[in-house]
CSV table of N, CA and C in Angstrom, one decimal:
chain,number,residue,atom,x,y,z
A,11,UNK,N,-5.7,12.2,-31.9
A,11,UNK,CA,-5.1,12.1,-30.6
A,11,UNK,C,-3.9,11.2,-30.6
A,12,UNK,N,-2.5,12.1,-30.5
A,12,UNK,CA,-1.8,11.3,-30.4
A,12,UNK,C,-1.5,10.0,-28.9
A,13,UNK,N,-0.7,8.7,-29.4
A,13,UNK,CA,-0.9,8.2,-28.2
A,13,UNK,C,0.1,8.7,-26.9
A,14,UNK,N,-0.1,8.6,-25.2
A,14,UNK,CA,0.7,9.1,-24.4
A,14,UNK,C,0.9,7.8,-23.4
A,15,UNK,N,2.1,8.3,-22.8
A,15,UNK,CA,2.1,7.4,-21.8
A,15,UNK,C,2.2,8.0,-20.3
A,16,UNK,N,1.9,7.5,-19.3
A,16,UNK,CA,2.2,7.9,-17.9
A,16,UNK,C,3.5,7.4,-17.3
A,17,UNK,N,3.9,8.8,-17.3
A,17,UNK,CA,5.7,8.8,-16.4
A,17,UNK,C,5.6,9.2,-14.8
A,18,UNK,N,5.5,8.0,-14.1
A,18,UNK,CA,5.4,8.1,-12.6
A,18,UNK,C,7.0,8.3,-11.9
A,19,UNK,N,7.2,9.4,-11.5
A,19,UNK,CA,8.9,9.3,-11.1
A,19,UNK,C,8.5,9.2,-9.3
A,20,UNK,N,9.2,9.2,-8.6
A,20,UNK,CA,9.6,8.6,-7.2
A,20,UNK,C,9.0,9.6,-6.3
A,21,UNK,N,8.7,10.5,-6.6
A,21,UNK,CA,8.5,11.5,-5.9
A,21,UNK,C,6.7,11.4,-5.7
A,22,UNK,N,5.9,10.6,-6.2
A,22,UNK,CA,4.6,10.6,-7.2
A,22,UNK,C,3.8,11.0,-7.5
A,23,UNK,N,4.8,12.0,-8.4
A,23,UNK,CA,3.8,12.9,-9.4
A,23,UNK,C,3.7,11.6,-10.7
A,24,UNK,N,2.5,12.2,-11.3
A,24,UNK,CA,2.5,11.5,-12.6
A,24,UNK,C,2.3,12.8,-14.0
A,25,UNK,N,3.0,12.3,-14.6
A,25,UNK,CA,3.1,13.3,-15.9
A,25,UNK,C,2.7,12.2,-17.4
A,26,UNK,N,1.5,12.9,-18.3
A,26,UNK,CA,1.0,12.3,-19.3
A,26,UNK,C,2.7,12.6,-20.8
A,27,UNK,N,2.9,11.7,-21.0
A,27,UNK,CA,4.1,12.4,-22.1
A,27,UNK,C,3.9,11.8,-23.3
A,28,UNK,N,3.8,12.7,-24.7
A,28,UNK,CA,3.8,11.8,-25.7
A,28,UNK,C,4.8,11.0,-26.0
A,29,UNK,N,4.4,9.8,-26.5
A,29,UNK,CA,5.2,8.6,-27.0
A,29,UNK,C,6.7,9.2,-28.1
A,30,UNK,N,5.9,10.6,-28.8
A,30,UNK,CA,7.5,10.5,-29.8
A,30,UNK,C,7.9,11.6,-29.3
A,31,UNK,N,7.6,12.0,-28.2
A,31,UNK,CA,8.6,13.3,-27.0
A,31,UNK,C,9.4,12.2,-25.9
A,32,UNK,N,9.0,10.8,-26.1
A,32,UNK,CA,10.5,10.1,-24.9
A,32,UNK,C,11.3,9.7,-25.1
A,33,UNK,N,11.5,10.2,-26.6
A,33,UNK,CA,13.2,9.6,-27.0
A,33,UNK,C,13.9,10.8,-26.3
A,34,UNK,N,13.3,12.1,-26.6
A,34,UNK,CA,13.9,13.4,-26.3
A,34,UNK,C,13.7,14.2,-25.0
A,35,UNK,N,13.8,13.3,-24.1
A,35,UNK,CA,13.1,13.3,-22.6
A,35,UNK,C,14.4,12.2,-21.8
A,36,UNK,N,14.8,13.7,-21.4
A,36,UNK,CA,15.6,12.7,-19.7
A,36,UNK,C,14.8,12.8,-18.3
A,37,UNK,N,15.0,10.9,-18.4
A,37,UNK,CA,14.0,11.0,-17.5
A,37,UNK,C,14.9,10.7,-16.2
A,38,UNK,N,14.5,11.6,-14.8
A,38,UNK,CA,15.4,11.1,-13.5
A,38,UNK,C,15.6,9.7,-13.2
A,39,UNK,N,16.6,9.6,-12.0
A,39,UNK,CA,17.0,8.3,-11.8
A,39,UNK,C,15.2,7.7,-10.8
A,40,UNK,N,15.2,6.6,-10.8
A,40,UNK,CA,14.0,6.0,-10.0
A,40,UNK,C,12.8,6.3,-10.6
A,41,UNK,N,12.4,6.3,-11.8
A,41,UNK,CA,11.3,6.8,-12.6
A,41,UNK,C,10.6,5.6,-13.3
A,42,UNK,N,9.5,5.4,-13.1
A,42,UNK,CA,9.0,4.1,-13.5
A,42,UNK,C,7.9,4.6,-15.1
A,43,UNK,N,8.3,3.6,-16.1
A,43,UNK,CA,7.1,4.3,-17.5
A,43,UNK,C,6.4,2.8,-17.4
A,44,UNK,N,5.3,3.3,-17.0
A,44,UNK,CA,4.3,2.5,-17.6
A,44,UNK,C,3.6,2.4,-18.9
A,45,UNK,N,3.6,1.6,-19.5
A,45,UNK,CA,2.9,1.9,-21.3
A,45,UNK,C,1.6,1.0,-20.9
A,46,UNK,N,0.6,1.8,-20.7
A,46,UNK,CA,-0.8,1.8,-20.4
A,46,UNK,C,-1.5,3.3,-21.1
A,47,UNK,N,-2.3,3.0,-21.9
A,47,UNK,CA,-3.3,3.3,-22.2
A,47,UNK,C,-4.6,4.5,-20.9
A,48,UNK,N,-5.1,3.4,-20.0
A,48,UNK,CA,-5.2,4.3,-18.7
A,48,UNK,C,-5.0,2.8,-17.7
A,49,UNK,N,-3.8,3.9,-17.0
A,49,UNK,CA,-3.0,3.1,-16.3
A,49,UNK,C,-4.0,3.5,-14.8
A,50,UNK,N,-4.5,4.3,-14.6
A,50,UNK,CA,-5.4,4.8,-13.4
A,50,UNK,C,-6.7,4.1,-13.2
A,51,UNK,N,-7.0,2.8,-14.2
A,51,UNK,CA,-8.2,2.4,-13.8
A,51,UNK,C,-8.1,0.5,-14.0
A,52,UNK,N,-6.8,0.5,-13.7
A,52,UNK,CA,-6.2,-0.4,-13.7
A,52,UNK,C,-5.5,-1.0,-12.4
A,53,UNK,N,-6.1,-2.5,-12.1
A,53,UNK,CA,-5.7,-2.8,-10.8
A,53,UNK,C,-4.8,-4.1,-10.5
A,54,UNK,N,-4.1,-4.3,-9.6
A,54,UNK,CA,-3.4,-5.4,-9.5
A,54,UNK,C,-4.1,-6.2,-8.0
A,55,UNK,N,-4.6,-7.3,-7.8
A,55,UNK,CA,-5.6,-7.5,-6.7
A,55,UNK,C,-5.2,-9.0,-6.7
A,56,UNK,N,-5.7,-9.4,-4.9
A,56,UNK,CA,-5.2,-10.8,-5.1
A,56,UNK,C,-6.5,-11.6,-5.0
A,57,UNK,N,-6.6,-12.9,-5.2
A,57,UNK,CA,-8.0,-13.6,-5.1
A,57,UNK,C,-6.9,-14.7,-4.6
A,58,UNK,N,-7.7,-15.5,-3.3
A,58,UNK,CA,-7.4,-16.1,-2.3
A,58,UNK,C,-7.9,-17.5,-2.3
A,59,UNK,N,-7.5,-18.2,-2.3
A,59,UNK,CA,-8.4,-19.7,-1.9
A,59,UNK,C,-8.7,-19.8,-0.7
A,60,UNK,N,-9.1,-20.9,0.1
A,60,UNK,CA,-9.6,-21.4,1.1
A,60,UNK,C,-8.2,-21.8,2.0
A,61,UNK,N,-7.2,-22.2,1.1
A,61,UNK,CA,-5.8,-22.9,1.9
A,61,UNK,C,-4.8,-21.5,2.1
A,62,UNK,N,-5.2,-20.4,1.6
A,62,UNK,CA,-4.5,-19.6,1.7
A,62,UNK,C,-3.5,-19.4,0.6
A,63,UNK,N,-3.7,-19.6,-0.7
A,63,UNK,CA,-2.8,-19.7,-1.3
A,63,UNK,C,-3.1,-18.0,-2.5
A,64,UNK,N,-2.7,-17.2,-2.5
A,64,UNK,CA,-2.6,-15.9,-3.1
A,64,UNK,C,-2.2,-15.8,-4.2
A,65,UNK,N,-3.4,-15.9,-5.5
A,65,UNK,CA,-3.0,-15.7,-6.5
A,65,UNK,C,-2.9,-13.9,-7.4
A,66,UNK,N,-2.1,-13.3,-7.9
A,66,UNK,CA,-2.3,-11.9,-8.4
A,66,UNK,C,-3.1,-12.0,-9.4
A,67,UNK,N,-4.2,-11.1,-9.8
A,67,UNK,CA,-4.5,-10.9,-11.1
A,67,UNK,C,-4.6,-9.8,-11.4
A,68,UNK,N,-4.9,-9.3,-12.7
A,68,UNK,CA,-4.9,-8.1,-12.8
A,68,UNK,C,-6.1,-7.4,-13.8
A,69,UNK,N,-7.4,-6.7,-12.9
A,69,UNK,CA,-8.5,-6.1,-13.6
A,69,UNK,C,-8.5,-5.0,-13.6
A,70,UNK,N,-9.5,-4.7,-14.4
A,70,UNK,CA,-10.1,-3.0,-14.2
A,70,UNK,C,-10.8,-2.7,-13.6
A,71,UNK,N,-11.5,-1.2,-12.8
A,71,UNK,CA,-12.1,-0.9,-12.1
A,71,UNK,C,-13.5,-0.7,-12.4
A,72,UNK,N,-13.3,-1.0,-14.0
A,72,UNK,CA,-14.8,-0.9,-14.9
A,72,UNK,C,-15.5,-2.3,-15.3
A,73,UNK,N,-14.3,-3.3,-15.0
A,73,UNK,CA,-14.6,-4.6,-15.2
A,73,UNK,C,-16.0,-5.2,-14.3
A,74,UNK,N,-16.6,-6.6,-14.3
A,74,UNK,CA,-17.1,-6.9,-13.2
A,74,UNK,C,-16.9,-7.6,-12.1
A,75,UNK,N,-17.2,-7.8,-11.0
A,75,UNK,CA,-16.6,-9.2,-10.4
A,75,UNK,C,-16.5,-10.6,-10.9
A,76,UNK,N,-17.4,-10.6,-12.2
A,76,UNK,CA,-17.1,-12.1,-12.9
A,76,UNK,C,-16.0,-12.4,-13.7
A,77,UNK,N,-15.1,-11.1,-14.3
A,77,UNK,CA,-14.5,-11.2,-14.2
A,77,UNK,C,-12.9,-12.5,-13.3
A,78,UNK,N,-13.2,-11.8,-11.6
A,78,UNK,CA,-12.8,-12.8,-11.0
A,78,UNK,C,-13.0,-14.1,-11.1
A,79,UNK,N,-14.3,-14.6,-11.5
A,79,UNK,CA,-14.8,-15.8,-11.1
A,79,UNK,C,-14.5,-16.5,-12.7
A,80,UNK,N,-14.4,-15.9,-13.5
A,80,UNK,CA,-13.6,-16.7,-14.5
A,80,UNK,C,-12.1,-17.1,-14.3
A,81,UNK,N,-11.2,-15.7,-14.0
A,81,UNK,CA,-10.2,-16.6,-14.0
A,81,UNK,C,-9.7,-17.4,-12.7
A,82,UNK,N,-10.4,-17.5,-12.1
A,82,UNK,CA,-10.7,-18.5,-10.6
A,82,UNK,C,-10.9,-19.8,-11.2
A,83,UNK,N,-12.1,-20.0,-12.3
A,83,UNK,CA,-12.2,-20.8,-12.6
A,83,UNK,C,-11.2,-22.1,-13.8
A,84,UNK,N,-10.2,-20.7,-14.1
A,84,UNK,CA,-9.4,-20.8,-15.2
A,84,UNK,C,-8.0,-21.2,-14.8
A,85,UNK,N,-7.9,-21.1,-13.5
A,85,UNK,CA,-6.4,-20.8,-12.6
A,85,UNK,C,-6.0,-22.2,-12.1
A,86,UNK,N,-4.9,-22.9,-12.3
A,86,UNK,CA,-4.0,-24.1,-11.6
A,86,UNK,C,-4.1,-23.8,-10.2
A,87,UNK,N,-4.7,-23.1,-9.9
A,87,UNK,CA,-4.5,-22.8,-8.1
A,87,UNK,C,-5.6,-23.3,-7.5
A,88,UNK,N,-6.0,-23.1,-8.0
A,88,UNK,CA,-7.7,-23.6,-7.4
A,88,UNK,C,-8.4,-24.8,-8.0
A,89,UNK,N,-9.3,-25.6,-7.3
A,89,UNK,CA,-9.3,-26.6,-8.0
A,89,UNK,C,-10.5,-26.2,-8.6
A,90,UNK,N,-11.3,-26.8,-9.2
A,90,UNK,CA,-12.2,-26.5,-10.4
A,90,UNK,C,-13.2,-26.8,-9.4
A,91,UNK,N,-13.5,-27.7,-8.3
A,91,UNK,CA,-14.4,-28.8,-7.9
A,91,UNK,C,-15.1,-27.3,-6.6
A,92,UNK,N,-13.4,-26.8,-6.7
A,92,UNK,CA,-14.0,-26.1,-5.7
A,92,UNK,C,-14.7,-24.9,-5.3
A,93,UNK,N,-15.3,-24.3,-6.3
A,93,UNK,CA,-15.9,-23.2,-6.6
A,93,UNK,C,-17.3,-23.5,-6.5
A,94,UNK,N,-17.3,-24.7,-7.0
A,94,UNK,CA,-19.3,-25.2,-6.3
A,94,UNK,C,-19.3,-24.5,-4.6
A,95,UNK,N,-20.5,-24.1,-4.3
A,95,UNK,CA,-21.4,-23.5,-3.3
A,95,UNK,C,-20.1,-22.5,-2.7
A,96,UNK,N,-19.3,-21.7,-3.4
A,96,UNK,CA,-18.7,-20.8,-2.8
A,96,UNK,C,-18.8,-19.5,-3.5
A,97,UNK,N,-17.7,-18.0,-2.9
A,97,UNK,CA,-18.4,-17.0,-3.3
A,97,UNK,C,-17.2,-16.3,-2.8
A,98,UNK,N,-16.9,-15.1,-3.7
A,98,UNK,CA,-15.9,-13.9,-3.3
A,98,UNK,C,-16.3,-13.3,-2.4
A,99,UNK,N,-15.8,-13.0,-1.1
A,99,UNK,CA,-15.8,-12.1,-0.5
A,99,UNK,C,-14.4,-11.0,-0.7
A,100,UNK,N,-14.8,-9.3,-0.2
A,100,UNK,CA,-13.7,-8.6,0.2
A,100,UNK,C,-14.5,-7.5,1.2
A,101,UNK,N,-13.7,-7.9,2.3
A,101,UNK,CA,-13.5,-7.4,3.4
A,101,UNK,C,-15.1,-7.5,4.2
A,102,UNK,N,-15.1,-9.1,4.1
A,102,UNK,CA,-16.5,-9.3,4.3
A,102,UNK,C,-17.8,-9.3,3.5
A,103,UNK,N,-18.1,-8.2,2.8
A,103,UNK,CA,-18.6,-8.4,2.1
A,103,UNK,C,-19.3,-9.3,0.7
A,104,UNK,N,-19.8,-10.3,0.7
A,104,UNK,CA,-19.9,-10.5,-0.8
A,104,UNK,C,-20.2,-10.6,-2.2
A,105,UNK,N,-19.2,-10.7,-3.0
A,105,UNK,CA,-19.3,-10.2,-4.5
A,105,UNK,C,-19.9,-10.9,-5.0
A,106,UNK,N,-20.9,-10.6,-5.6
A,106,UNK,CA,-21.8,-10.7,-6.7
A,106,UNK,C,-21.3,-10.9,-7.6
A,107,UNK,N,-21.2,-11.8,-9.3
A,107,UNK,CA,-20.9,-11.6,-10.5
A,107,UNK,C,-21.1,-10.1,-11.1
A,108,UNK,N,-22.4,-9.7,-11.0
A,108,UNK,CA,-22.8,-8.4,-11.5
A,108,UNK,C,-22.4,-7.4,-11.2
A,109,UNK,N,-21.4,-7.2,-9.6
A,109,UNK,CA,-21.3,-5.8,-9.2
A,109,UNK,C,-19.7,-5.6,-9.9
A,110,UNK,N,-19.2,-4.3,-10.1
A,110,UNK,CA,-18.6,-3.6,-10.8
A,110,UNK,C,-17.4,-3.7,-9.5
A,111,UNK,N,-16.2,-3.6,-10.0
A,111,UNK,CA,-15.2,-3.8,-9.5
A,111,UNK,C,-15.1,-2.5,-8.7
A,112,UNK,N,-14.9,-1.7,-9.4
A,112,UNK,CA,-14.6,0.2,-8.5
A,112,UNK,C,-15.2,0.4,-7.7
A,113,UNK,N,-17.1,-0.5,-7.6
A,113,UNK,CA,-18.2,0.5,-7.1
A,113,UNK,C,-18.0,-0.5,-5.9
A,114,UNK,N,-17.5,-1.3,-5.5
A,114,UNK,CA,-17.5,-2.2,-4.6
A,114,UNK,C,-16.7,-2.0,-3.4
A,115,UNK,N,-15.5,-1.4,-4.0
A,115,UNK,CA,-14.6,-0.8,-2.9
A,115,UNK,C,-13.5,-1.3,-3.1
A,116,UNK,N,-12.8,-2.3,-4.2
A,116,UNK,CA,-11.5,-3.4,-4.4
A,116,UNK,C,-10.7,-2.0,-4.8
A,117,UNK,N,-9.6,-1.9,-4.2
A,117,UNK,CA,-8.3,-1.2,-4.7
A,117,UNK,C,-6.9,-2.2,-4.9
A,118,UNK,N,-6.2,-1.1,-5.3
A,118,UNK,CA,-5.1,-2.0,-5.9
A,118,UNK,C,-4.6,-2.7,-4.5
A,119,UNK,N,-3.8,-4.1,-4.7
A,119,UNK,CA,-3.6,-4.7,-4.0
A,119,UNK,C,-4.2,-5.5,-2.5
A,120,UNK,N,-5.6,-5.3,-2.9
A,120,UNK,CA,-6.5,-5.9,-2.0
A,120,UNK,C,-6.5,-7.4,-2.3
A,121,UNK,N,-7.3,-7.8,-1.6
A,121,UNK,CA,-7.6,-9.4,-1.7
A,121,UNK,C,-8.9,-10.0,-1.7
A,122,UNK,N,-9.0,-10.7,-2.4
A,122,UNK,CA,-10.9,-11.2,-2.5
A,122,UNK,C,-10.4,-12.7,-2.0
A,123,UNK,N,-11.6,-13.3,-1.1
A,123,UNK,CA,-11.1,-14.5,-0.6
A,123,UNK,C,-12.3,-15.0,-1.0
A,124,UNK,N,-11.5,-16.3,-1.5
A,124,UNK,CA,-13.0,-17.4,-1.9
A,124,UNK,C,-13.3,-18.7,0.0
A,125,UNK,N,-15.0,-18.2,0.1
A,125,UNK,CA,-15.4,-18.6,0.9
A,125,UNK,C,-16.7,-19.6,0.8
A,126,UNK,N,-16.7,-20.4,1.8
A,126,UNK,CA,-18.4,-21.2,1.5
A,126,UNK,C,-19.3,-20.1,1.7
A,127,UNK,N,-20.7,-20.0,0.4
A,127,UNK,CA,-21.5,-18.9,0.8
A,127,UNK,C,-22.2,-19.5,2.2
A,128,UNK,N,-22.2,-18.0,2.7
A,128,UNK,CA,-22.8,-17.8,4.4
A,128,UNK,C,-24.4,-18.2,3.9
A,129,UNK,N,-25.2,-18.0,3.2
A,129,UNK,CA,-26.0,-17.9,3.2
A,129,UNK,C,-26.6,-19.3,2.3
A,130,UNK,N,-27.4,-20.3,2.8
A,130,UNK,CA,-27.8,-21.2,2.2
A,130,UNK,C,-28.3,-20.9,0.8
A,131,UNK,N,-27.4,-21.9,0.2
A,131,UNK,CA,-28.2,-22.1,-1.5
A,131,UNK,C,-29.0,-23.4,-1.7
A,132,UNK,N,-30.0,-23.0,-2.9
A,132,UNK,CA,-30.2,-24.3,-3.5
A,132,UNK,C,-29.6,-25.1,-4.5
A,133,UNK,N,-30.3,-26.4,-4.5
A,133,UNK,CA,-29.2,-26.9,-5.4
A,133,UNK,C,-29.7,-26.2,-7.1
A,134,UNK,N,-30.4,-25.6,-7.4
A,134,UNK,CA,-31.0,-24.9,-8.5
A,134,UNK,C,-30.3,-23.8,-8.9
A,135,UNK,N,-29.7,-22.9,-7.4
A,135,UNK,CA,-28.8,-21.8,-7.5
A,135,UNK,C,-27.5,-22.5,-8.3
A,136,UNK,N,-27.3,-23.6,-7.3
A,136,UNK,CA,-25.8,-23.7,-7.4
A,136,UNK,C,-25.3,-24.2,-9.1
A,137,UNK,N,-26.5,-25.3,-9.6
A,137,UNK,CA,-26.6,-25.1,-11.0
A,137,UNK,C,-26.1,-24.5,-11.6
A,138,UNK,N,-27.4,-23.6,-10.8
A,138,UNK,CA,-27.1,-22.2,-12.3
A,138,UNK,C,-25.9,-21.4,-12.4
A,139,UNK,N,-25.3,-21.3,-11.0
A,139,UNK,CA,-24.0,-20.4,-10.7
A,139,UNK,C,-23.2,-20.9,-12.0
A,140,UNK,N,-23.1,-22.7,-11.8
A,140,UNK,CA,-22.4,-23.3,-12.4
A,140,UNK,C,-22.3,-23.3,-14.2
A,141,UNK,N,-23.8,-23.2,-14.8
A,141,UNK,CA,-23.6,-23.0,-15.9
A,141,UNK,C,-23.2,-21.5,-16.4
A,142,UNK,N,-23.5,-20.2,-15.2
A,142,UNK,CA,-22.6,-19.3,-15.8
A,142,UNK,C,-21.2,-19.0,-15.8
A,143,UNK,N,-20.6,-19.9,-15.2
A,143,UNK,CA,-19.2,-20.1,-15.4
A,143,UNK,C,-18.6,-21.3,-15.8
A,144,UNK,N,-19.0,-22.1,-17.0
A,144,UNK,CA,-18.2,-23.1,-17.5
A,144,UNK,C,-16.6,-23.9,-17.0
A,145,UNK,N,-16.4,-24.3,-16.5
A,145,UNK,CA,-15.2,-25.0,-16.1
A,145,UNK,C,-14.6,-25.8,-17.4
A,146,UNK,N,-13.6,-25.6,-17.7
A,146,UNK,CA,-12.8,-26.7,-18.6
A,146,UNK,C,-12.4,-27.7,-18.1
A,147,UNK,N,-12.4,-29.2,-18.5
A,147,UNK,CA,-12.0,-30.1,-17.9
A,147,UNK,C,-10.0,-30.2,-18.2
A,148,UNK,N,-9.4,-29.1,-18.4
A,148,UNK,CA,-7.8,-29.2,-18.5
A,148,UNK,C,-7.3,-29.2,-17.0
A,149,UNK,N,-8.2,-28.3,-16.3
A,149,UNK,CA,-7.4,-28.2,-14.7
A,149,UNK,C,-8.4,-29.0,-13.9
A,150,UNK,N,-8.0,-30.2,-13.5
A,150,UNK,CA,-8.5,-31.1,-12.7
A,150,UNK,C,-8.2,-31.2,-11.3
A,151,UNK,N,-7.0,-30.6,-10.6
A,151,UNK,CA,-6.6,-30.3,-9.7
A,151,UNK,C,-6.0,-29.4,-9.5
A,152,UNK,N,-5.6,-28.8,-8.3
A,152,UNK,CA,-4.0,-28.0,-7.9
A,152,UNK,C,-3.1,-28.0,-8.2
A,153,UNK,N,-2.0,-27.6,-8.2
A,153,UNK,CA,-0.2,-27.8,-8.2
A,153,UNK,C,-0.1,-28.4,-7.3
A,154,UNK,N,0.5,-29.3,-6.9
A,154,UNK,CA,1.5,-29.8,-5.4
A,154,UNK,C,2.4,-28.4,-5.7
């Protein structure tokens, strides 16, 4: 199988084109090439802090929600401290580590907001949340 790429032009159609057919390929003005592999199950989503600050990341639709919560955990934006007793929501809803990114409803350019969970934990939960996401001690705070 040779490799292809997806040529999205302005109009948006998308056309699959082989990689050694785009030297020999004019492509119209306003035509965007993506070099993705599958560019269709691929998302660009924001995850939100508490202060409102909007960070982009970018997952797959096959990925999981922990996903998010790693690089939440991994991100200068957020502080590390603050992910104890909280939890992704999108659009109310909240995300689970385990649920699947597509089956949940997150499309491109949506937003997951990190909130206090609604629902009382223990300190046993919160533990455990904790040891399955490790924190590094490099990000100890925010940016100013």
């Amino acid at each position: 199988m040779k490799p292809t790429i997806a040529v999205h032009a302005s109009d948006g159609a998308t056309t699959p084109l082989p990689i050694h057919r785009l030297r020999s390929t004019s492509t119209p003005p306003f035509t965007t090439i993506m070099l993705s592999s599958s560019a269709s199950d691929s998302l660009m989503i924001y995850m939100k802090n508490e202060v409102g600050v909007a960070i982009p990341i970018y997952v797959k639709t096959t990925d999981k929600v922990e996903k998010i919560y790693m690089e939440a955990a991994h991100t200068r934006a957020i502080n590390r401290g603050s992910l104890r007793g909280k939890a992704f929501y999108h659009k109310g809803r909240r995300l689970y580590p385990e649920d699947v990114i597509g089956d949940v409803g997150i499309a491109f350019y949506d937003t997951v907001r990190l909130k206090a969970v609604e629902e009382p934990q223990s300190e046993k939960e919160i533990n455990q949340q904790m040891e399955f996401y490790p924190l590094t001690n490099e990000h100890e705070a925010p940016i100013e």
